[in-house]
Amino acid sequence: MDAARDPYDLVVVGAGIVGTLVALLAKRHHPGWRIALVDRSLMGHGATLYSAYLDVPLGSTPVRRMLTERSRVLYQQLRAELPDLPLRDLPAVFLTAAAREQERLDGLVRDAASAPRRVDAARALELAPPGFRAPEGAVVLGDVQAARCTAPTLVTTLARAFLSQPGSVCLEGVEIIRVTPEGDGSQRLTAHDGRELKARRTALCLGPWLGSTRTALAGVSQHWRVKKIAALHVPIAPHPDAPVLYLLDDEAFLLPQPEHGRYLFSFRSEHWDCEPEVSTLRIDPPDQARARGILERYLDVSGLELGGRVFCDAYSADTNPSVEPLAAVPGAFAVGGGAGSGFRLAPALAERAVHALEAGTGG
Ligand SMILES: Cc1cc2nc3c(=O)[nH]c(=O)nc-3n(C[C@H](O)[C@H](O)[C@H](O)COP(=O)(O)OP(=O)(O)OC[C@H]3O[C@@H](n4cnc5c(N)ncnc54)[C@H](O)[C@@H]3O)c2cc1C
């Protein structure tokens, strides 16, 4: 790498689900662009590695709903083009207290037509884990299709599609430590080993590292905070056609992972301002107790040993993901902040990023 040679048309820093899609979609929109996708680690080994990869057609803000809908379309297109993309549909069943049904739906869907409908509980829960019960006074909603990723090859499959285009490179094990403006409107990216890249456009798709105060690149961390995300692994073998059970009042879900012979139980953690450093993040006893407390209302797990997974993500104050221009570095954008939904929203967010990179303005 040498900044003296021709600049890249685009450098994408961060090869998680978001950055890889930015690189792929940018290449599709601009086949002539030279594009470099750079990651300090291996591609897909940031927050994306830990994802539960659930895509449900709900969104808690209008922006998130819009991105969810657009992402669905883009994921469908990608699935049609890349048959080995490990994405599968599954039915979604939602539970909420009858008294809160309308409030819940109003906050999560665009209109009545796209809302999950009341369904026969016994039928909808037929393939739920044995012993699963809806709490007293709960209603069961369904008739909705969700999607999930079934293998850790999602990012590498997308990256392969990107790399199959001429003028595409991927550099793993290269950390960008500084992004500075050049007089001609381009950007200079300095790597940990002193190497430099020059770019006409830069997308910083750093996932939780966007909010890291330790690794703050060009001051991007002010917009985002980092929150821990944890999920338990419940060793109950799901039926191959089991639905995901979304527990709306508990902001939790039970996701069947038949390929692992288990359910994944995702629940809300309120641990803010952590650093994206695997060795410092744990599912601690309060997390375990909270998660078990929720689970026990639906399923007897008292006799089960539960493991799990934990990492973190970048959250913006309004929970909307965004494409933020870097005030000090024209032509560079920070892209992300999925508020724990980066897999679901990644294609539409990446598309927005490509438009911003083309126009030179954010959104
Ligand atoms: C336990 C858990 C469960 C989740 N479940 C879901 C779910 O069910 N559905 C859903 O939609 N979302 C879920 N999420 C959230 C989702 O995983 C994230 O929002 C998404 O993976 C973020 O993708 P990203 O590409 O923005 O970030 P990342 O995957 O973190 O990618 C960022 C990349 O940037 C690289 N990087 C950082 N700094 C630098 C630097 N200075 N130089 C070079 N490279 C750098 C990192 O190495 C990393 O590979 C979950 C997250 C967790 C932790």
PDB file of N, CA and C in Angstrom, residues 7-10 179-189 198-202 326 328-333 357 360:
ATOM      1  N   PRO A   7      -5.182   6.932  -6.087  1.00  0.00           N
ATOM      2  CA  PRO A   7      -6.048   6.660  -4.937  1.00  0.00           C
ATOM      3  C   PRO A   7      -7.101   5.612  -5.279  1.00  0.00           C
ATOM      4  N   TYR A   8      -7.533   4.892  -4.249  1.00  0.00           N
ATOM      5  CA  TYR A   8      -8.715   4.044  -4.428  1.00  0.00           C
ATOM      6  C   TYR A   8      -9.924   4.954  -4.623  1.00  0.00           C
ATOM      7  N   ASP A   9     -10.889   4.493  -5.407  1.00  0.00           N
ATOM      8  CA  ASP A   9     -12.134   5.258  -5.525  1.00  0.00           C
ATOM      9  C   ASP A   9     -12.913   5.187  -4.219  1.00  0.00           C
ATOM     10  N   LEU A  10     -12.746   4.059  -3.524  1.00  0.00           N
ATOM     11  CA  LEU A  10     -13.425   3.901  -2.233  1.00  0.00           C
ATOM     12  C   LEU A  10     -12.601   2.971  -1.353  1.00  0.00           C
ATOM     13  N   VAL A 179      -7.438   8.810   9.927  1.00  0.00           N
ATOM     14  CA  VAL A 179      -7.983   9.231   8.630  1.00  0.00           C
ATOM     15  C   VAL A 179      -7.849  10.745   8.580  1.00  0.00           C
ATOM     16  N   THR A 180      -7.114  11.245   7.603  1.00  0.00           N
ATOM     17  CA  THR A 180      -6.883  12.697   7.547  1.00  0.00           C
ATOM     18  C   THR A 180      -7.229  13.222   6.156  1.00  0.00           C
ATOM     19  N   PRO A 181      -7.650  14.509   6.096  1.00  0.00           N
ATOM     20  CA  PRO A 181      -7.999  15.070   4.785  1.00  0.00           C
ATOM     21  C   PRO A 181      -6.746  15.440   4.001  1.00  0.00           C
ATOM     22  N   GLU A 182      -6.823  15.266   2.707  1.00  0.00           N
ATOM     23  CA  GLU A 182      -5.761  15.715   1.808  1.00  0.00           C
ATOM     24  C   GLU A 182      -6.255  16.988   1.130  1.00  0.00           C
ATOM     25  N   GLY A 183      -5.353  17.807   0.673  1.00  0.00           N
ATOM     26  CA  GLY A 183      -5.732  19.082   0.062  1.00  0.00           C
ATOM     27  C   GLY A 183      -6.632  18.928  -1.157  1.00  0.00           C
ATOM     28  N   ASP A 184      -6.519  17.812  -1.869  1.00  0.00           N
ATOM     29  CA  ASP A 184      -7.278  17.651  -3.112  1.00  0.00           C
ATOM     30  C   ASP A 184      -8.661  17.036  -2.894  1.00  0.00           C
ATOM     31  N   GLY A 185      -9.130  16.962  -1.648  1.00  0.00           N
ATOM     32  CA  GLY A 185     -10.466  16.425  -1.365  1.00  0.00           C
ATOM     33  C   GLY A 185     -10.464  14.932  -1.109  1.00  0.00           C
ATOM     34  N   SER A 186      -9.315  14.286  -1.234  1.00  0.00           N
ATOM     35  CA  SER A 186      -9.259  12.850  -0.940  1.00  0.00           C
ATOM     36  C   SER A 186      -8.869  12.651   0.530  1.00  0.00           C
ATOM     37  N   GLN A 187      -8.766  11.388   0.935  1.00  0.00           N
ATOM     38  CA  GLN A 187      -8.427  11.082   2.327  1.00  0.00           C
ATOM     39  C   GLN A 187      -7.183  10.206   2.370  1.00  0.00           C
ATOM     40  N   ARG A 188      -6.407  10.406   3.413  1.00  0.00           N
ATOM     41  CA  ARG A 188      -5.227   9.568   3.662  1.00  0.00           C
ATOM     42  C   ARG A 188      -5.531   8.687   4.868  1.00  0.00           C
ATOM     43  N   LEU A 189      -5.424   7.368   4.659  1.00  0.00           N
ATOM     44  CA  LEU A 189      -5.681   6.431   5.760  1.00  0.00           C
ATOM     45  C   LEU A 189      -4.357   5.819   6.184  1.00  0.00           C
ATOM     46  N   LYS A 198      -4.574   6.001  -0.022  1.00  0.00           N
ATOM     47  CA  LYS A 198      -5.249   7.242  -0.371  1.00  0.00           C
ATOM     48  C   LYS A 198      -6.593   6.872  -0.992  1.00  0.00           C
ATOM     49  N   ALA A 199      -7.637   7.624  -0.627  1.00  0.00           N
ATOM     50  CA  ALA A 199      -8.980   7.274  -1.103  1.00  0.00           C
ATOM     51  C   ALA A 199      -9.719   8.519  -1.566  1.00  0.00           C
ATOM     52  N   ARG A 200     -10.529   8.345  -2.599  1.00  0.00           N
ATOM     53  CA  ARG A 200     -11.407   9.454  -3.019  1.00  0.00           C
ATOM     54  C   ARG A 200     -12.633   9.526  -2.113  1.00  0.00           C
ATOM     55  N   ARG A 201     -12.992   8.364  -1.565  1.00  0.00           N
ATOM     56  CA  ARG A 201     -14.126   8.277  -0.630  1.00  0.00           C
ATOM     57  C   ARG A 201     -13.764   7.241   0.419  1.00  0.00           C
ATOM     58  N   THR A 202     -14.261   7.470   1.636  1.00  0.00           N
ATOM     59  CA  THR A 202     -13.976   6.514   2.713  1.00  0.00           C
ATOM     60  C   THR A 202     -15.258   6.218   3.483  1.00  0.00           C
ATOM     61  N   LEU A 326     -18.007  12.834   8.204  1.00  0.00           N
ATOM     62  CA  LEU A 326     -17.002  13.236   9.199  1.00  0.00           C
ATOM     63  C   LEU A 326     -16.691  14.717   8.983  1.00  0.00           C
ATOM     64  N   ALA A 328     -14.478  16.683   9.970  1.00  0.00           N
ATOM     65  CA  ALA A 328     -13.093  17.100   9.747  1.00  0.00           C
ATOM     66  C   ALA A 328     -12.470  16.473   8.501  1.00  0.00           C
ATOM     67  N   VAL A 329     -13.184  15.524   7.887  1.00  0.00           N
ATOM     68  CA  VAL A 329     -12.585  14.809   6.745  1.00  0.00           C
ATOM     69  C   VAL A 329     -13.604  14.717   5.603  1.00  0.00           C
ATOM     70  N   PRO A 330     -13.624  15.706   4.707  1.00  0.00           N
ATOM     71  CA  PRO A 330     -14.585  15.654   3.605  1.00  0.00           C
ATOM     72  C   PRO A 330     -14.438  14.367   2.797  1.00  0.00           C
ATOM     73  N   GLY A 331     -15.590  13.805   2.401  1.00  0.00           N
ATOM     74  CA  GLY A 331     -15.570  12.580   1.591  1.00  0.00           C
ATOM     75  C   GLY A 331     -15.535  11.307   2.422  1.00  0.00           C
ATOM     76  N   ALA A 332     -15.446  11.460   3.757  1.00  0.00           N
ATOM     77  CA  ALA A 332     -15.422  10.273   4.627  1.00  0.00           C
ATOM     78  C   ALA A 332     -16.711  10.221   5.449  1.00  0.00           C
ATOM     79  N   PHE A 333     -17.232   9.006   5.637  1.00  0.00           N
ATOM     80  CA  PHE A 333     -18.498   8.812   6.341  1.00  0.00           C
ATOM     81  C   PHE A 333     -18.361   7.688   7.347  1.00  0.00           C
ATOM     82  N   LEU A 357     -21.885   8.310  -0.451  1.00  0.00           N
ATOM     83  CA  LEU A 357     -20.511   8.357  -0.980  1.00  0.00           C
ATOM     84  C   LEU A 357     -20.513   8.939  -2.394  1.00  0.00           C
ATOM     85  N   GLY A 360     -21.562  12.724  -1.752  1.00  0.00           N
ATOM     86  CA  GLY A 360     -20.708  13.469  -0.828  1.00  0.00           C
ATOM     87  C   GLY A 360     -21.467  14.044   0.353  1.00  0.00           C
TER      88      GLY A 360
END
